[in-house]
Coordinates of C-alpha atoms and ligand atoms in Angstrom, one line a residue:
M230 CA 76.5 -82.7 21.9
S231 CA 77.9 -79.5 22.8
I232 CA 78.6 -75.4 20.8
L233 CA 82.1 -74.6 19.7
A234 CA 82.8 -70.6 19.9
Y235 CA 85.8 -69.6 18.0
T236 CA 86.8 -67.0 20.2
P237 CA 90.3 -65.6 18.3
I238 CA 93.2 -63.9 20.0
R239 CA 94.0 -60.4 18.7
D240 CA 97.6 -58.8 20.6
G241 CA 96.7 -60.9 23.2
Q242 CA 93.2 -59.9 23.9
F243 CA 89.8 -61.0 23.2
T244 CA 87.7 -58.3 21.9
K245 CA 84.0 -57.3 21.8
L246 CA 82.8 -59.2 19.3
T247 CA 83.9 -62.2 21.1
Y248 CA 82.1 -60.9 24.4
E249 CA 79.1 -60.7 21.8
L250 CA 79.6 -64.1 20.0
L251 CA 80.0 -65.8 23.3
S252 CA 76.9 -64.2 25.0
Y253 CA 74.9 -64.9 21.5
G254 CA 76.2 -69.0 22.3
R255 CA 75.5 -69.1 25.8
A256 CA 71.5 -68.1 25.0
L257 CA 71.8 -70.8 22.3
A258 CA 73.3 -73.5 24.6
D259 CA 70.7 -72.5 27.3
Q260 CA 68.1 -72.9 24.2
L261 CA 69.1 -76.4 23.2
S262 CA 70.1 -77.1 26.7
T263 CA 73.9 -78.0 26.0
E264 CA 77.3 -76.8 27.1
L265 CA 79.1 -74.0 25.5
V266 CA 83.0 -74.6 24.4
A267 CA 84.9 -71.7 23.9
L268 CA 88.0 -72.5 21.7
S269 CA 91.4 -70.2 21.4
L270 CA 94.2 -70.7 19.1
G271 CA 97.2 -68.4 20.2
K272 CA 98.9 -66.6 22.8
T273 CA 97.7 -65.3 25.5
E274 CA 97.3 -64.6 29.4
E275 CA 95.4 -67.2 31.8
D276 CA 93.5 -63.9 33.0
Q277 CA 92.3 -62.9 29.3
L278 CA 91.2 -66.5 29.0
K279 CA 88.8 -66.5 32.2
T280 CA 87.1 -63.7 30.9
L281 CA 85.6 -66.0 28.1
A282 CA 83.7 -67.8 31.2
E283 CA 82.6 -64.4 32.3
Y284 CA 80.6 -64.3 29.1
G285 CA 79.1 -67.8 29.1
A286 CA 81.5 -70.8 28.4
D287 CA 81.2 -73.7 30.2
K288 CA 85.1 -74.7 29.1
I289 CA 88.1 -73.2 27.8
L290 CA 90.2 -74.9 25.2
H291 CA 93.3 -73.2 24.7
S292 CA 95.8 -73.9 22.2
N293 CA 99.6 -71.6 23.4
D294 CA 100.9 -73.1 20.2
D295 CA 103.4 -70.3 18.8
R296 CA 102.4 -70.8 15.1
F297 CA 98.6 -69.8 15.2
E298 CA 100.0 -66.1 16.0
Q299 CA 99.1 -65.3 12.3
L300 CA 96.3 -66.8 10.3
D301 CA 95.9 -69.5 8.2
N302 CA 93.1 -70.6 6.7
R303 CA 94.3 -74.1 6.4
A304 CA 95.6 -74.9 10.3
F305 CA 92.9 -72.7 11.9
S306 CA 90.3 -74.6 10.3
K307 CA 91.6 -77.9 10.9
A308 CA 92.1 -77.0 14.3
I309 CA 88.5 -76.0 15.0
S310 CA 87.3 -78.6 13.0
Q311 CA 89.3 -81.4 15.0
A312 CA 88.0 -79.5 18.9
A313 CA 84.7 -79.9 17.3
E314 CA 84.8 -83.2 16.5
K315 CA 86.7 -84.1 20.1
N316 CA 84.0 -82.1 22.0
E317 CA 81.1 -83.7 20.2
A318 CA 80.1 -80.3 18.9
N319 CA 77.2 -79.9 16.4
I320 CA 77.0 -75.9 15.8
V321 CA 80.5 -74.4 15.5
L322 CA 80.1 -70.2 16.1
M323 CA 82.4 -67.8 14.8
A324 CA 81.9 -64.0 14.6
N325 CA 81.2 -62.8 10.8
D326 CA 84.2 -60.7 10.7
F327 CA 87.1 -61.3 8.7
T328 CA 88.1 -64.0 10.6
G329 CA 85.3 -65.8 10.8
K330 CA 84.0 -65.4 7.1
A331 CA 87.5 -66.7 6.0
L332 CA 87.4 -70.0 8.6
A333 CA 83.4 -70.6 8.6
P334 CA 83.5 -72.1 4.7
A335 CA 86.7 -73.9 5.5
T336 CA 85.4 -75.5 8.2
G337 CA 82.4 -76.6 7.0
V338 CA 84.3 -78.7 4.3
H339 CA 85.9 -80.5 7.1
L340 CA 83.2 -81.4 9.1
K341 CA 80.6 -81.6 6.5
A342 CA 78.5 -79.1 8.3
G343 CA 75.8 -76.7 6.6
V344 CA 77.4 -73.0 6.4
V345 CA 75.1 -69.6 7.2
S346 CA 76.9 -66.8 7.3
G347 CA 75.8 -63.2 8.9
V348 CA 72.8 -64.5 11.1
I349 CA 71.4 -62.5 13.3
G350 CA 69.5 -63.5 16.8
L351 CA 68.6 -66.9 17.8
P352 CA 67.2 -70.0 15.8
E353 CA 63.7 -69.1 15.4
S354 CA 63.2 -72.9 15.5
T355 CA 65.1 -75.7 16.2
D356 CA 63.6 -78.7 14.7
P357 CA 63.7 -77.7 11.9
F358 CA 66.8 -75.4 12.3
V359 CA 65.5 -72.4 10.9
V360 CA 68.2 -69.2 11.2
K361 CA 67.6 -65.3 10.1
K362 CA 69.9 -63.2 8.2
K363 CA 69.9 -59.5 6.4
V364 CA 69.9 -59.8 2.8
F365 CA 70.1 -57.1 0.1
T366 CA 72.0 -54.8 1.9
G367 CA 69.8 -55.1 4.8
K368 CA 66.8 -54.2 2.8
A369 CA 65.0 -57.7 3.7
F370 CA 65.5 -61.0 5.7
A371 CA 65.9 -64.6 4.3
R372 CA 64.6 -67.5 7.2
I373 CA 67.4 -70.4 6.1
Q374 CA 66.6 -73.9 6.8
V375 CA 69.8 -75.7 8.1
K376 CA 69.7 -79.1 7.4
G377 CA 71.8 -82.1 8.6
E378 CA 73.4 -82.6 12.0
R379 CA 76.5 -80.0 11.8
K380 CA 76.2 -76.5 11.4
I381 CA 78.7 -73.5 11.5
F382 CA 77.0 -69.8 11.8
T383 CA 78.6 -66.7 11.8
L384 CA 77.3 -64.2 13.7
E385 CA 76.2 -61.0 12.1
T386 CA 78.4 -58.3 14.2
N387 CA 77.1 -56.2 16.7
S388 CA 73.9 -57.5 16.6
Y389 CA 73.4 -59.5 19.6
E390 CA 73.7 -57.7 23.5
I391 CA 76.8 -58.6 25.2
T392 CA 75.5 -60.4 28.6
Q393 CA 78.3 -60.7 31.7
T394 CA 77.7 -63.8 34.0
S395 CA 79.7 -64.8 36.8
K396 CA 80.6 -68.0 35.6
E397 CA 83.9 -69.9 35.9
A398 CA 85.3 -72.1 34.0
A399 CA 88.2 -74.6 33.4
I400 CA 91.0 -74.1 31.3
E401 CA 91.8 -77.2 29.3
T402 CA 94.8 -77.3 27.1
F403 CA 94.0 -78.4 22.9
E404 CA 96.8 -79.9 21.3
P405 CA 95.5 -80.1 17.8
Q406 CA 97.4 -83.0 15.2
L407 CA 98.6 -80.6 12.6
D408 CA 102.3 -80.9 10.5
E409 CA 103.9 -78.2 8.7
G410 CA 102.4 -78.5 5.5
D411 CA 98.9 -77.4 6.9
F412 CA 100.5 -74.0 7.4
T413 CA 100.7 -72.8 4.1
T414 CA 100.8 -69.0 4.2
K415 CA 103.0 -66.3 6.2
I416 CA 102.4 -62.9 6.4
I417 CA 105.5 -61.3 5.8
E418 CA 104.4 -57.3 6.7
E419 CA 101.4 -56.0 8.2
D420 CA 100.7 -52.2 8.7
K421 CA 98.6 -52.1 12.2
Q422 CA 97.4 -49.1 13.6
T423 CA 98.1 -50.0 17.2
D424 CA 96.7 -46.7 18.7
K425 CA 93.5 -46.6 17.2
I426 CA 90.0 -47.9 18.1
L427 CA 88.9 -50.6 16.6
L428 CA 86.4 -49.5 14.4
T429 CA 84.2 -52.8 14.8
D430 CA 84.2 -52.3 18.2
A431 CA 83.9 -48.5 18.8
D432 CA 80.7 -47.4 20.7
I433 CA 81.3 -43.7 18.8
V434 CA 82.0 -43.5 15.3
V435 CA 83.0 -40.5 13.2
S436 CA 82.6 -40.9 9.7
G437 CA 83.3 -38.7 6.8
G438 CA 82.4 -39.1 2.8
R439 CA 83.6 -36.8 0.1
G440 CA 81.9 -33.8 1.3
M441 CA 85.0 -33.2 3.4
K442 CA 86.5 -32.1 0.3
G443 CA 90.2 -33.8 0.8
P444 CA 92.4 -35.6 2.8
E445 CA 93.9 -32.1 4.2
H446 CA 90.6 -31.1 5.9
W447 CA 90.6 -34.6 8.1
Q448 CA 92.1 -32.8 11.1
P449 CA 89.0 -31.4 12.6
L450 CA 87.0 -35.0 12.1
E451 CA 89.6 -36.7 13.9
E452 CA 89.7 -34.1 16.6
L453 CA 86.4 -34.9 17.3
A454 CA 86.9 -38.3 17.1
E455 CA 89.6 -38.2 20.0
V456 CA 87.1 -35.9 22.2
L457 CA 84.6 -38.2 21.8
G458 CA 86.8 -41.1 22.2
A459 CA 85.5 -42.6 18.6
A460 CA 86.8 -44.9 15.8
T461 CA 87.2 -43.1 12.6
A462 CA 85.4 -43.9 9.5
C463 CA 84.7 -43.1 5.8
S464 CA 82.8 -44.2 2.8
R465 CA 84.0 -45.8 0.0
P466 CA 84.9 -42.7 -2.9
V467 CA 87.0 -41.7 0.3
S468 CA 89.4 -44.8 0.6
D469 CA 89.6 -45.3 -3.1
E470 CA 90.8 -41.8 -3.4
K471 CA 93.3 -42.8 -1.2
W472 CA 92.1 -40.0 1.4
R473 CA 91.6 -42.6 3.7
P474 CA 93.2 -46.4 4.6
E475 CA 91.2 -48.9 3.3
E476 CA 89.8 -50.3 6.2
E477 CA 88.1 -47.3 7.6
H478 CA 85.5 -48.2 4.7
V479 CA 82.2 -49.2 5.5
G480 CA 79.4 -49.9 3.7
Q481 CA 78.3 -53.0 1.4
T482 CA 81.8 -53.7 0.3
G483 CA 83.8 -51.7 3.2
K484 CA 82.8 -53.3 7.4
I485 CA 79.4 -53.5 8.8
I486 CA 79.0 -51.7 11.6
A487 CA 76.8 -51.0 14.5
P488 CA 77.8 -48.5 17.1
N489 CA 76.0 -46.6 19.6
L490 CA 76.7 -43.6 17.9
Y491 CA 77.5 -42.5 14.2
F492 CA 78.2 -39.6 12.9
A493 CA 77.8 -39.2 9.2
L494 CA 79.8 -36.0 8.0
G495 CA 79.6 -34.6 4.5
I496 CA 78.3 -38.5 3.3
S497 CA 75.3 -38.7 0.8
G498 CA 73.8 -41.3 2.3
A499 CA 73.7 -44.1 -1.1
I500 CA 72.0 -47.5 -0.4
Q501 CA 75.5 -49.2 -0.7
H502 CA 76.9 -46.8 2.4
V503 CA 73.9 -47.0 4.3
A504 CA 74.3 -50.7 4.2
G505 CA 76.8 -51.0 6.6
V506 CA 76.0 -48.3 9.4
S507 CA 72.2 -48.8 9.5
G508 CA 72.5 -50.9 12.7
S509 CA 73.5 -48.1 14.2
K510 CA 71.4 -47.2 17.3
T511 CA 71.6 -43.6 16.5
I512 CA 72.9 -41.9 13.2
V513 CA 73.9 -38.0 13.5
A514 CA 74.6 -36.7 9.9
V515 CA 75.8 -33.0 9.1
N516 CA 75.2 -32.6 4.8
N517 CA 74.7 -29.3 3.1
D518 CA 71.8 -30.6 1.0
P519 CA 68.5 -30.4 2.8
E520 CA 67.7 -33.4 0.1
A521 CA 70.4 -35.7 1.0
P522 CA 68.9 -39.3 1.8
I523 CA 71.3 -39.5 4.4
F524 CA 68.4 -37.5 6.6
E525 CA 66.3 -40.6 5.6
V526 CA 67.8 -42.2 7.8
A527 CA 69.5 -40.2 10.5
N528 CA 67.9 -39.5 13.7
Y529 CA 69.7 -35.9 14.1
G530 CA 70.4 -33.9 10.9
I531 CA 72.1 -30.8 10.6
V532 CA 71.5 -28.6 7.2
G533 CA 75.0 -26.6 6.8
D534 CA 78.6 -26.7 5.8
L535 CA 81.0 -28.5 7.2
K536 CA 83.4 -25.8 7.9
E537 CA 81.1 -24.0 9.8
V538 CA 79.5 -27.1 11.9
L539 CA 82.3 -29.4 12.4
P540 CA 84.3 -26.4 14.7
N541 CA 81.2 -26.6 16.7
L542 CA 80.3 -30.3 17.3
I543 CA 83.8 -30.4 18.5
E544 CA 83.1 -27.6 20.9
A545 CA 80.1 -28.9 22.4
A546 CA 81.7 -32.4 22.7
K547 CA 84.6 -30.5 24.8
A548 CA 81.8 -29.2 26.9
A549 CA 80.4 -32.0 27.7
Ligands
FAD609 P1 78.9 -38.1 -2.5 O1 77.4 -38.7 -2.7 O2 79.9 -37.0 -3.4 O3 78.4 -37.1 -1.3 C1 79.0 -36.3 -0.8 C2 77.8 -35.5 0.2 O4 78.4 -34.0 0.8 C3 77.0 -34.8 -0.7 O5 76.1 -35.3 0.2 C4 77.3 -33.6 -0.2 O6 75.9 -32.9 -0.2 C5 78.2 -32.9 1.3 N1 78.8 -32.0 0.8 C6 79.1 -31.6 -0.1 N2 80.1 -30.3 0.5 C7 79.6 -30.0 1.6 C8 79.9 -29.2 3.1 N3 80.8 -28.6 2.8 N4 79.1 -29.5 4.1 C9 78.9 -30.7 4.1 N5 78.2 -31.2 3.2 C10 78.8 -31.1 2.4 N6 79.9 -46.8 -0.5 C11 80.5 -46.6 0.4 O7 80.4 -45.6 1.1 N7 80.7 -47.8 1.1 C12 80.2 -49.1 0.4 O8 80.3 -50.1 0.6 C13 79.8 -49.4 -1.0 N8 80.0 -50.1 -2.0 C14 79.2 -49.8 -3.3 C15 79.4 -51.1 -3.8 C16 78.7 -51.0 -5.1 C17 78.8 -52.0 -6.2 C18 78.5 -49.7 -5.9 C19 78.0 -49.7 -7.3 C20 78.7 -48.8 -5.0 C21 79.0 -48.6 -3.7 N9 79.6 -47.5 -3.1 C22 79.6 -47.5 -1.7 C23 79.5 -45.8 -3.3 C24 78.1 -45.4 -3.2 O9 77.4 -45.2 -4.3 C25 78.4 -43.6 -3.3 O10 78.7 -43.2 -4.1 C26 79.1 -43.5 -1.8 O11 78.8 -44.2 -1.0 C27 79.2 -42.0 -1.7 O12 80.1 -41.1 -1.0 P2 80.3 -40.0 -0.4 O13 78.8 -40.4 0.2 O14 81.4 -39.9 0.6 O15 80.0 -38.7 -1.6

């Protein structure tokens, strides 16, 4: 038996979420006294692949096939299933990001596996196999028993501490058996924001809500983010109004993030927003309404008008 962790490549690199997944996989493999195998599909350099061992992989499988440049549910899930079968992996791990959310159910069908998404922490017990996840937008926990021999878990993003090891691992070429009919979709256009810090990877996030009063007032927020080396985010009405791009929307229906520091600027703190950011280590809120619910979850709160507070924050960040 082994554990297979699917480690996606983004622009030739691995992201923080991949290293988080491997750190989790390492701890789970130790708990079950088994081997952790990392699987990557698509083009990347050997140096990058070697980093997978530094975060816990015992073995690295890699397919350099050009056709893996774009995510295709059918082809990728088939390839992951074949790798799991070849390595007798009874547990397959993926990050609970858009890739994992898309691939876990499809892979579950191929492997006839029990699938649990958004798992947090190591299993409470392994016989029976019980995992935990947040439910009701983080207000409660569910403990789920996974029956059956094969299991697939997606790990909630930013929920497990990254640990580096001094391991090395062999890199093996993996050639899945796929034909052209397995590649069913083709992305014809992608609007990439390559110069930006990836929201789900960021240590600091500066986020704006309707209190920012319109897209024309976003420049100071972006300046604060730039000074702090932070990613930018927003509440749902802001992306609905097209003040900011949809990929910045955080919350129940957007991205779930857990940075070390989250700035909520002009955000009321509705339950659906907080559901996406409550995992942040420290929340700083700026709002002119002292009764705004965001202050109930914030570690630091500033009651004031953003027009005055934001320039001061920028100056303070520059001076720090
Ligand atoms: P508002 O609620 O309008 O708050 C604006 C805040 O700015 C106020 O607190 C105000 O006091 C403050 N403010 C105004 N002017 C200033 C100023 N000059 N200086 C300082 N502060 C100022 N929302 C999400 O964000 N993410 C989600 O994923 C999400 N999913 C949802 C799913 C469902 C099913 C539903 C029903 C709703 C969802 N929502 C989500 C919407 C959510 O309920 C709130 O409506 C939304 O989060 C409010 O956004 P906001 O805080 O930007 O705006």
